[in-house]
PDB file of C-alpha atoms in Angstrom:
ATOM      1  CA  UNK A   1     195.421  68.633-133.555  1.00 60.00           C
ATOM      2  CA  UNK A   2     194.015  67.984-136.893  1.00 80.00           C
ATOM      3  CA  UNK A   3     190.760  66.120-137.294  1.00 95.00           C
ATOM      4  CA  UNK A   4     189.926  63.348-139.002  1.00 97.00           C
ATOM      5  CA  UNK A   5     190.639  63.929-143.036  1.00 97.00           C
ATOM      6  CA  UNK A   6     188.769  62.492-145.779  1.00 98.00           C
ATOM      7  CA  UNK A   7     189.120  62.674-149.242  1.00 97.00           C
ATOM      8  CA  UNK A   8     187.873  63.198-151.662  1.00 98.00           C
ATOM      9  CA  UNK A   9     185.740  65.186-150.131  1.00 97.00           C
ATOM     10  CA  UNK A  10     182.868  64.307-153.211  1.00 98.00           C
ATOM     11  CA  UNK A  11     183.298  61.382-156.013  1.00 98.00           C
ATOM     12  CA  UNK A  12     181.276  60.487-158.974  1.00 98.00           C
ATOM     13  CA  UNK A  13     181.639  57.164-160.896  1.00 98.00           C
ATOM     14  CA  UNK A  14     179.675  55.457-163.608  1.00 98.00           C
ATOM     15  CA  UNK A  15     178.186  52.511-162.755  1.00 98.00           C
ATOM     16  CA  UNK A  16     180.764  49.869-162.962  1.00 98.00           C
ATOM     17  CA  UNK A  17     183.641  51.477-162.365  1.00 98.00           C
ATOM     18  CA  UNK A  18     185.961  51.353-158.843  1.00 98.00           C
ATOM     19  CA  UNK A  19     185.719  53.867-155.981  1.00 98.00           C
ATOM     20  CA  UNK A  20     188.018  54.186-153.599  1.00 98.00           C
ATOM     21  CA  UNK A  21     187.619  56.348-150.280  1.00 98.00           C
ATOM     22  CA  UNK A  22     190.760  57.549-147.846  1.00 98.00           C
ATOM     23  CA  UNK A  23     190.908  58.514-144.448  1.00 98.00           C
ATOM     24  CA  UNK A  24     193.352  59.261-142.074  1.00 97.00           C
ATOM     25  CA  UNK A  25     192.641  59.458-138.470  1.00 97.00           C
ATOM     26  CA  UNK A  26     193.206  62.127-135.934  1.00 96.00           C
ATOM     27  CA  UNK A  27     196.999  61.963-134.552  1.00 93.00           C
ATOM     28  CA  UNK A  28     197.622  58.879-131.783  1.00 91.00           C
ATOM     29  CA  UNK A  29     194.086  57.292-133.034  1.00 94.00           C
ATOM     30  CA  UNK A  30     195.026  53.485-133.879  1.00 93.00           C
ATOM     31  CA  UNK A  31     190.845  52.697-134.608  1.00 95.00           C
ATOM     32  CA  UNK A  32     188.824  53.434-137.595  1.00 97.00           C
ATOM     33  CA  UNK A  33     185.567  52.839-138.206  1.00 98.00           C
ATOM     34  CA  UNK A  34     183.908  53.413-141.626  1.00 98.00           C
ATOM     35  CA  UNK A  35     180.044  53.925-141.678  1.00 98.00           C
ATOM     36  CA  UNK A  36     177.766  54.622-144.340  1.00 98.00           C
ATOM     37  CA  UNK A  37     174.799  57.461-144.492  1.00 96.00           C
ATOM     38  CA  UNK A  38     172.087  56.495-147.550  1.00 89.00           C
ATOM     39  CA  UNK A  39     169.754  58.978-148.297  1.00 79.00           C
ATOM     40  CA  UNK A  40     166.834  59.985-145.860  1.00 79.00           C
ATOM     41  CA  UNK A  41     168.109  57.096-143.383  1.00 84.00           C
ATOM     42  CA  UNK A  42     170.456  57.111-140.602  1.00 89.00           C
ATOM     43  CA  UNK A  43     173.791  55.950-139.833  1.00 96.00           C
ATOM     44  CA  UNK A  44     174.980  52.245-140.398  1.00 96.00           C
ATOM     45  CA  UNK A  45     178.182  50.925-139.013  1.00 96.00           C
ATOM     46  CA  UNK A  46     180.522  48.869-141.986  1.00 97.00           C
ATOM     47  CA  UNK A  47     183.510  48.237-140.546  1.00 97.00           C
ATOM     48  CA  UNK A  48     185.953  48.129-137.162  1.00 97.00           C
ATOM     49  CA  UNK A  49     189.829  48.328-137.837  1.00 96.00           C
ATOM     50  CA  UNK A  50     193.038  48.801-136.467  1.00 94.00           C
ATOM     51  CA  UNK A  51     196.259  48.942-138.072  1.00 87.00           C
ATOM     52  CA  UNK A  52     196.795  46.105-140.354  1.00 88.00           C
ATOM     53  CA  UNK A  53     193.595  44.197-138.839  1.00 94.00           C
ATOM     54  CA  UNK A  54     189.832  43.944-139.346  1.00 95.00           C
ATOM     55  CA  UNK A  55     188.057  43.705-136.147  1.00 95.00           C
ATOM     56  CA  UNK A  56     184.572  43.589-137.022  1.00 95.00           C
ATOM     57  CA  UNK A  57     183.061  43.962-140.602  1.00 95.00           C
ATOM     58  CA  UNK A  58     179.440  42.429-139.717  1.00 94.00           C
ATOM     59  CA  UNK A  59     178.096  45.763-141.514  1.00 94.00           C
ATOM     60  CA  UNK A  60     180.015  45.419-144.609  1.00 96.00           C
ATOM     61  CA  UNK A  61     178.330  43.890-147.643  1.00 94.00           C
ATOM     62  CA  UNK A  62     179.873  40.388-148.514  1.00 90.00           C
ATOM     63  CA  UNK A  63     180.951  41.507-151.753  1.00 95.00           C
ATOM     64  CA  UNK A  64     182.374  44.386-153.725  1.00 97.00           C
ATOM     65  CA  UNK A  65     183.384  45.706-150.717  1.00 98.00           C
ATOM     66  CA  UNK A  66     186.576  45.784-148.552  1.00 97.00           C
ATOM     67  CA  UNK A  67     188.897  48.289-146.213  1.00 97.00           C
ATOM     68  CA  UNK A  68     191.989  48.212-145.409  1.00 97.00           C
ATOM     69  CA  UNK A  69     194.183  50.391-142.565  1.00 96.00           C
ATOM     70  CA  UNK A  70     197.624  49.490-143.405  1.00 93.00           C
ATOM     71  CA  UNK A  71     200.831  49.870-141.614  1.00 90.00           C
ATOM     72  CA  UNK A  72     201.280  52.712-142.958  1.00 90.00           C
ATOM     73  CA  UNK A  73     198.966  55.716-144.585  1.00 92.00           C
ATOM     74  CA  UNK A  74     195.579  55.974-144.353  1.00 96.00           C
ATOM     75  CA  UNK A  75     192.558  53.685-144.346  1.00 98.00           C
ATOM     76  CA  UNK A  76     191.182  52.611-147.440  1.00 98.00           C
ATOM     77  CA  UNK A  77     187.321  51.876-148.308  1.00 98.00           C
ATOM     78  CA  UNK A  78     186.877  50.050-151.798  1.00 98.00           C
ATOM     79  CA  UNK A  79     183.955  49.761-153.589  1.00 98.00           C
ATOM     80  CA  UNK A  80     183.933  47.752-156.739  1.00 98.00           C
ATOM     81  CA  UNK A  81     181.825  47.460-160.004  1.00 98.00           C
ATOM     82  CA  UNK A  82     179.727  50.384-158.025  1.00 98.00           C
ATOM     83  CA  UNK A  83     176.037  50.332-158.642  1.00 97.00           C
ATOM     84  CA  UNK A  84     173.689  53.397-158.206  1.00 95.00           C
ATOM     85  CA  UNK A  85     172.346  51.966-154.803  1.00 94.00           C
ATOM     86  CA  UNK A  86     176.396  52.881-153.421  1.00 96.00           C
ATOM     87  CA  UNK A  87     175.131  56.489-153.789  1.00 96.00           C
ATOM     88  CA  UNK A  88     175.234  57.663-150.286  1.00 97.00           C
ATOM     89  CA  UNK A  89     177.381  59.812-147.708  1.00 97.00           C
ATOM     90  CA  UNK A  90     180.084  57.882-146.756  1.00 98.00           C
ATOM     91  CA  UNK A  91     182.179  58.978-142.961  1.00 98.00           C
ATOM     92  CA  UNK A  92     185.014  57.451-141.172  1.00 98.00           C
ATOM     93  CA  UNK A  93     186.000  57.776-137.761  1.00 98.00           C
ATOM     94  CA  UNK A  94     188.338  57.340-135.174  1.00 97.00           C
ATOM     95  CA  UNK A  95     189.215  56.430-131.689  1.00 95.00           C
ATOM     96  CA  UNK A  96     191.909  56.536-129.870  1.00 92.00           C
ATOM     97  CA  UNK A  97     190.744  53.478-127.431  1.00 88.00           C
ATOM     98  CA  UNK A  98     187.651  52.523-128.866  1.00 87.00           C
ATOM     99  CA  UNK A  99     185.420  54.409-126.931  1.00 88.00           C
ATOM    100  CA  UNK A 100     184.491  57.846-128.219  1.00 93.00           C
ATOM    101  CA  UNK A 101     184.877  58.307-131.741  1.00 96.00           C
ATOM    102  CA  UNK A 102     185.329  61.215-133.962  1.00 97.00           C
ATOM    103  CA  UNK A 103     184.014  61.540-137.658  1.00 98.00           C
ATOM    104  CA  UNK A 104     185.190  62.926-140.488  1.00 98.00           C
ATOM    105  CA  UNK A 105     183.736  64.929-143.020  1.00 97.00           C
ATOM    106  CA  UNK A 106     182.580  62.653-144.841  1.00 98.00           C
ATOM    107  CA  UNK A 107     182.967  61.722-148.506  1.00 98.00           C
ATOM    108  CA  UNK A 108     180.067  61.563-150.799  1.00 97.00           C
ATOM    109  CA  UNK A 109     179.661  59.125-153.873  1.00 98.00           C
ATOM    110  CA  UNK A 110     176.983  59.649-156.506  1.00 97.00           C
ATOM    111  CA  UNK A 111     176.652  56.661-159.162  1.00 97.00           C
ATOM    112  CA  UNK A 112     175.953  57.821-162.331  1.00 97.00           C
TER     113      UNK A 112
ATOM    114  CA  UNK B   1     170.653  43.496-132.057  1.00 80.00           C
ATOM    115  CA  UNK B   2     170.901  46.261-130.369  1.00 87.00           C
ATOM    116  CA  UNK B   3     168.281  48.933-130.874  1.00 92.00           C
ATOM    117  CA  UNK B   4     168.172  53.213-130.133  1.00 96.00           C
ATOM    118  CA  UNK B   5     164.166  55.034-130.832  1.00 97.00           C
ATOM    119  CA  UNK B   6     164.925  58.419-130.874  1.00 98.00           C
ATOM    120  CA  UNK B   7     162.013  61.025-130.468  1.00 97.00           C
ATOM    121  CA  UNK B   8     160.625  63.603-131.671  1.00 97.00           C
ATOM    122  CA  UNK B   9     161.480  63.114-135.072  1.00 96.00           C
ATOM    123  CA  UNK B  10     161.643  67.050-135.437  1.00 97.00           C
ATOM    124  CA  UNK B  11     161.748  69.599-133.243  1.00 98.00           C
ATOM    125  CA  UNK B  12     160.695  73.713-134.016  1.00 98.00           C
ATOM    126  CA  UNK B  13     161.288  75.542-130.590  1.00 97.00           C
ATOM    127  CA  UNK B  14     161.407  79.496-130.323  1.00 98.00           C
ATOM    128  CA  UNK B  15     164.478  81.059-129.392  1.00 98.00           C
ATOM    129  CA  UNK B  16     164.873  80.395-125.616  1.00 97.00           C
ATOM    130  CA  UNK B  17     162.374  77.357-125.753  1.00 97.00           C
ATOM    131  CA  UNK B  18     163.730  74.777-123.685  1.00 98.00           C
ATOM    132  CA  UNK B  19     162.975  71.293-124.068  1.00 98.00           C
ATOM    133  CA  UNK B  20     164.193  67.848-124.279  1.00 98.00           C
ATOM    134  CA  UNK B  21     165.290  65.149-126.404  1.00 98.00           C
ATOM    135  CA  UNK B  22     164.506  61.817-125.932  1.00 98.00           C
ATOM    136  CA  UNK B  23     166.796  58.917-126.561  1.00 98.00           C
ATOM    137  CA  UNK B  24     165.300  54.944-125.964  1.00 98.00           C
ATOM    138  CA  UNK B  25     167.814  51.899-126.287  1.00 96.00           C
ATOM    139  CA  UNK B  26     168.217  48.161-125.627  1.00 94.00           C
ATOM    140  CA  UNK B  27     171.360  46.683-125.859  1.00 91.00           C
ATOM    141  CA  UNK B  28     173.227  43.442-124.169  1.00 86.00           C
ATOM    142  CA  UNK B  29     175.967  45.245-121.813  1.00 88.00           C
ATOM    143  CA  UNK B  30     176.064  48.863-122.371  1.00 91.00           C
ATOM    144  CA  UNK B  31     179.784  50.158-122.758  1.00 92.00           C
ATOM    145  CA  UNK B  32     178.235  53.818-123.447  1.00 94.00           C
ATOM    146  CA  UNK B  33     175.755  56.101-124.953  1.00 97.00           C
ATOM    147  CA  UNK B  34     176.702  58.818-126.965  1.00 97.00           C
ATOM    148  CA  UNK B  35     175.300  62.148-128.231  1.00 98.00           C
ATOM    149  CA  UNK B  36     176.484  63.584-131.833  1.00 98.00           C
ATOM    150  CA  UNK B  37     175.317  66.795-133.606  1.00 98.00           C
ATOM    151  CA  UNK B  38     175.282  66.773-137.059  1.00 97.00           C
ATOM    152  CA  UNK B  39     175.007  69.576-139.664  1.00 97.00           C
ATOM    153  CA  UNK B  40     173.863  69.622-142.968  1.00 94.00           C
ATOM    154  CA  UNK B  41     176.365  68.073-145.119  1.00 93.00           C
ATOM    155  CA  UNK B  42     179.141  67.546-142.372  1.00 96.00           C
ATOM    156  CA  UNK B  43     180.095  65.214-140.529  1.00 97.00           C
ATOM    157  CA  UNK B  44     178.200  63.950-136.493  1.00 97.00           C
ATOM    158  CA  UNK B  45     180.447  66.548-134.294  1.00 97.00           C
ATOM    159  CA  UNK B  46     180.615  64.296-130.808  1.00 97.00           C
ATOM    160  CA  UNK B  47     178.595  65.947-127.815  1.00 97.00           C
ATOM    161  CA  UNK B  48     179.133  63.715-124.930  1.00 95.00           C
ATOM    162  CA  UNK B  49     179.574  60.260-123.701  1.00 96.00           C
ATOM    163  CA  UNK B  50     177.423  58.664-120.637  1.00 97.00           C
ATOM    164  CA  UNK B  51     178.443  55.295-118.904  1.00 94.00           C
ATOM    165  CA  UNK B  52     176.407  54.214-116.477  1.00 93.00           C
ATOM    166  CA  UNK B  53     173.118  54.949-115.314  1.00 94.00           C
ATOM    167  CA  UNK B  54     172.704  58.522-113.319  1.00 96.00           C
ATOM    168  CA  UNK B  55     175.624  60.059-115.021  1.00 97.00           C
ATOM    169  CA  UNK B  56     174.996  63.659-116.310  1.00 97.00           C
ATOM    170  CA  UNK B  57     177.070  65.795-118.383  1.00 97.00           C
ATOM    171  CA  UNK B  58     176.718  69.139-119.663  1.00 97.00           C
ATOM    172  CA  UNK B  59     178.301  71.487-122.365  1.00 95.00           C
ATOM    173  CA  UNK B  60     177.043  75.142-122.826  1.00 96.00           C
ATOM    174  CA  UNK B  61     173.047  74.879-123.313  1.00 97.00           C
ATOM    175  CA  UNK B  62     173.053  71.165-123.069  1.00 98.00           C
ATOM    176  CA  UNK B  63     172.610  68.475-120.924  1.00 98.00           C
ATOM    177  CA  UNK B  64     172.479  65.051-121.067  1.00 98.00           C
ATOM    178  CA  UNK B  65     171.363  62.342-118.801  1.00 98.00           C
ATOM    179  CA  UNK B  66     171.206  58.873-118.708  1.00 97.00           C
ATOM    180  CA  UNK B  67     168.921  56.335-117.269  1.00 95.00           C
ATOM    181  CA  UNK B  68     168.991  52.122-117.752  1.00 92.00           C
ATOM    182  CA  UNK B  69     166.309  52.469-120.815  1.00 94.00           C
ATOM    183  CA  UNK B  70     166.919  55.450-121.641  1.00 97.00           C
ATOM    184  CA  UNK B  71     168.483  58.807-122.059  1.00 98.00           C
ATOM    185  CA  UNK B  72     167.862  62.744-122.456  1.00 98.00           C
ATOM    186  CA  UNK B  73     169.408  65.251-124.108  1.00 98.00           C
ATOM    187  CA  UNK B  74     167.885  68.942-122.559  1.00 98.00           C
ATOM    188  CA  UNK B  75     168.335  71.834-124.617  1.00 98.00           C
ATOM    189  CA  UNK B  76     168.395  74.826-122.060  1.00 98.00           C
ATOM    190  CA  UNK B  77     167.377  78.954-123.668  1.00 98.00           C
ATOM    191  CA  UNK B  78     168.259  77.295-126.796  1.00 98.00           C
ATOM    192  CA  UNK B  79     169.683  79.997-130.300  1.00 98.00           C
ATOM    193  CA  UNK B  80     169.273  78.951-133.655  1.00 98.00           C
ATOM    194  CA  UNK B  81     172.777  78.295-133.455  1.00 97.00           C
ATOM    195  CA  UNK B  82     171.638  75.078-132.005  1.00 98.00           C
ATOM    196  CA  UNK B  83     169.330  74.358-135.141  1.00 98.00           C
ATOM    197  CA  UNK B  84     171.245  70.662-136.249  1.00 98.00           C
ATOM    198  CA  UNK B  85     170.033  66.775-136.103  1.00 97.00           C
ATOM    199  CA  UNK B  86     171.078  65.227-132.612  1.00 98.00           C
ATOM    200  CA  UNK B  87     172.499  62.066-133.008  1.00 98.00           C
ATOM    201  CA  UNK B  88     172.095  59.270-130.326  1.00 98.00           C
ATOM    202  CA  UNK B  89     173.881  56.048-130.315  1.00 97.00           C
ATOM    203  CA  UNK B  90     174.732  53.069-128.059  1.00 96.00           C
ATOM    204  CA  UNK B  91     178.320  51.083-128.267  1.00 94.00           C
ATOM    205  CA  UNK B  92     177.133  47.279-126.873  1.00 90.00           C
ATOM    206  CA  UNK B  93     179.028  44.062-126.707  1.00 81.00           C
ATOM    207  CA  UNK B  94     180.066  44.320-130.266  1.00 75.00           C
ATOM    208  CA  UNK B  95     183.319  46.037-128.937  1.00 75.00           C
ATOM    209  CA  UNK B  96     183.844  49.280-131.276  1.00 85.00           C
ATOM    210  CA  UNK B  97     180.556  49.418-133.258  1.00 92.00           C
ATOM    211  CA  UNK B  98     178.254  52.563-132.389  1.00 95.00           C
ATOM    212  CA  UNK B  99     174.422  51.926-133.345  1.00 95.00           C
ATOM    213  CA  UNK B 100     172.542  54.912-134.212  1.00 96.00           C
ATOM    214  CA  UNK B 101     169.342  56.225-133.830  1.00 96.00           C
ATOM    215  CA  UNK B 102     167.443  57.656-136.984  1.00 95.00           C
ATOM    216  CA  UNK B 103     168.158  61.191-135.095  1.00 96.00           C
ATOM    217  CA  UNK B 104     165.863  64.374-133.770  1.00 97.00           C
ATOM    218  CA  UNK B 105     165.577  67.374-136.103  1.00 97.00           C
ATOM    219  CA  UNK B 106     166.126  70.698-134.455  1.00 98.00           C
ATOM    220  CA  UNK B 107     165.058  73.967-135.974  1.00 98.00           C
ATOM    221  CA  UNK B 108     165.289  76.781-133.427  1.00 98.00           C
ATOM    222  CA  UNK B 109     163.914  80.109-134.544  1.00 97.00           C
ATOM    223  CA  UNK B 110     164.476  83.844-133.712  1.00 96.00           C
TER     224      UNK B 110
END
């Protein structure tokens, strides 16, 4: 059984520009979770969702950002008009009943 | 808000050093505590999940244990295999969200 796949794996983007982050969760997982590693501080949760709904998104900054985990393909994290404090390790993870969860590799934005 | 203290910060322990991990938390309605290993660059690799308090689980060198305040992850004859940051966190009433602790540095040395 395949793990949980991220991609790209690494991303650069000027300041201003769009970034957009995929995963797709381990086989028969219906929850994602996207969290968010900065540099030199530890893991903060984003956002809760299953397919085609946002459970919780208390850890997701009011604006720029936004996920999606449609119907189909994978889950979608969206950064817009990026700014060089969105450098950081970004990892998604998934569940399949909420419970344990199991991370991706992660995909890591730099902000030039 | 829910809140995990990890400690030590970092860890150096001679090959076959054992020792533990400790793992503080306070949360409203504990669905479970979990223990992640993370490598340099990867992704937290998931370790175990604990439920209630006086569970104990084990995997190869480790075991972890869980109290109502707190929990412990031992490291038993560890190898520098097990050099990695442990990674506790605690899933509360906010159904789905993990909060983690800042994490315990491990360097284990021949």
């Amino acid at each position: 059984n395949a793990g949980v796949m991220q991609n790209p794996r690494h991303l650069v983007r000027r300041r201003g520009q769009e970034a957009r982050l995929r995963c797709s969760p381990m086989k028969g997982h219906s929850h994602v979770y996207w969290y968010r590693q900065l540099p030199e501080e530890g893991l903060k949760f984003m956002v809760y969702l299953q397919k085609e709904n946002i459970i919780d998104e208390s850890g997701m900054p009011k604006e720029r950002f936004s996920a999606e985990f449609p119907k189909e393909g994978p889950s979608i994290l969206r950064i817009q008009q990026v700014v060089r404090g969105d450098s950081a390790a970004y990892f998604c993870a998934s569940s399949p009943d909420g419970y344990e969860q199991y991370f991706g590799p992660g995909t890591r934005l730099t902000v030039t | 808000e829910d809140q995990v203290t990890q400690s030590p910060e970092a860890l150096r322990l001679q090959e076959g050093e054992s020792s533990s991990l400790n793992c503080s938390y306070t949360v409203s309605g504990l669905r479970g505590l979990f223990w992640y290993r993370q490598d340099p660059g990867k992704g937290p690799e998931f370790l175990f999940t604990l439920y209630s308090a006086g569970e104990e689980k084990e995997k190869e060198r480790l075991k972890a244990t869980l109290t109502k305040k707190e929990s412990f992850l031992h490291i038993t004859a560890p190898k520098p295999e097990d050099s990695a940051t442990y990674l506790c966190a605690v899933q509360g009433s906010s159904w789905g969200k993990l909060q983690f602790g800042a994490g315990t540095q491990v360097v284990v040395t021949p």
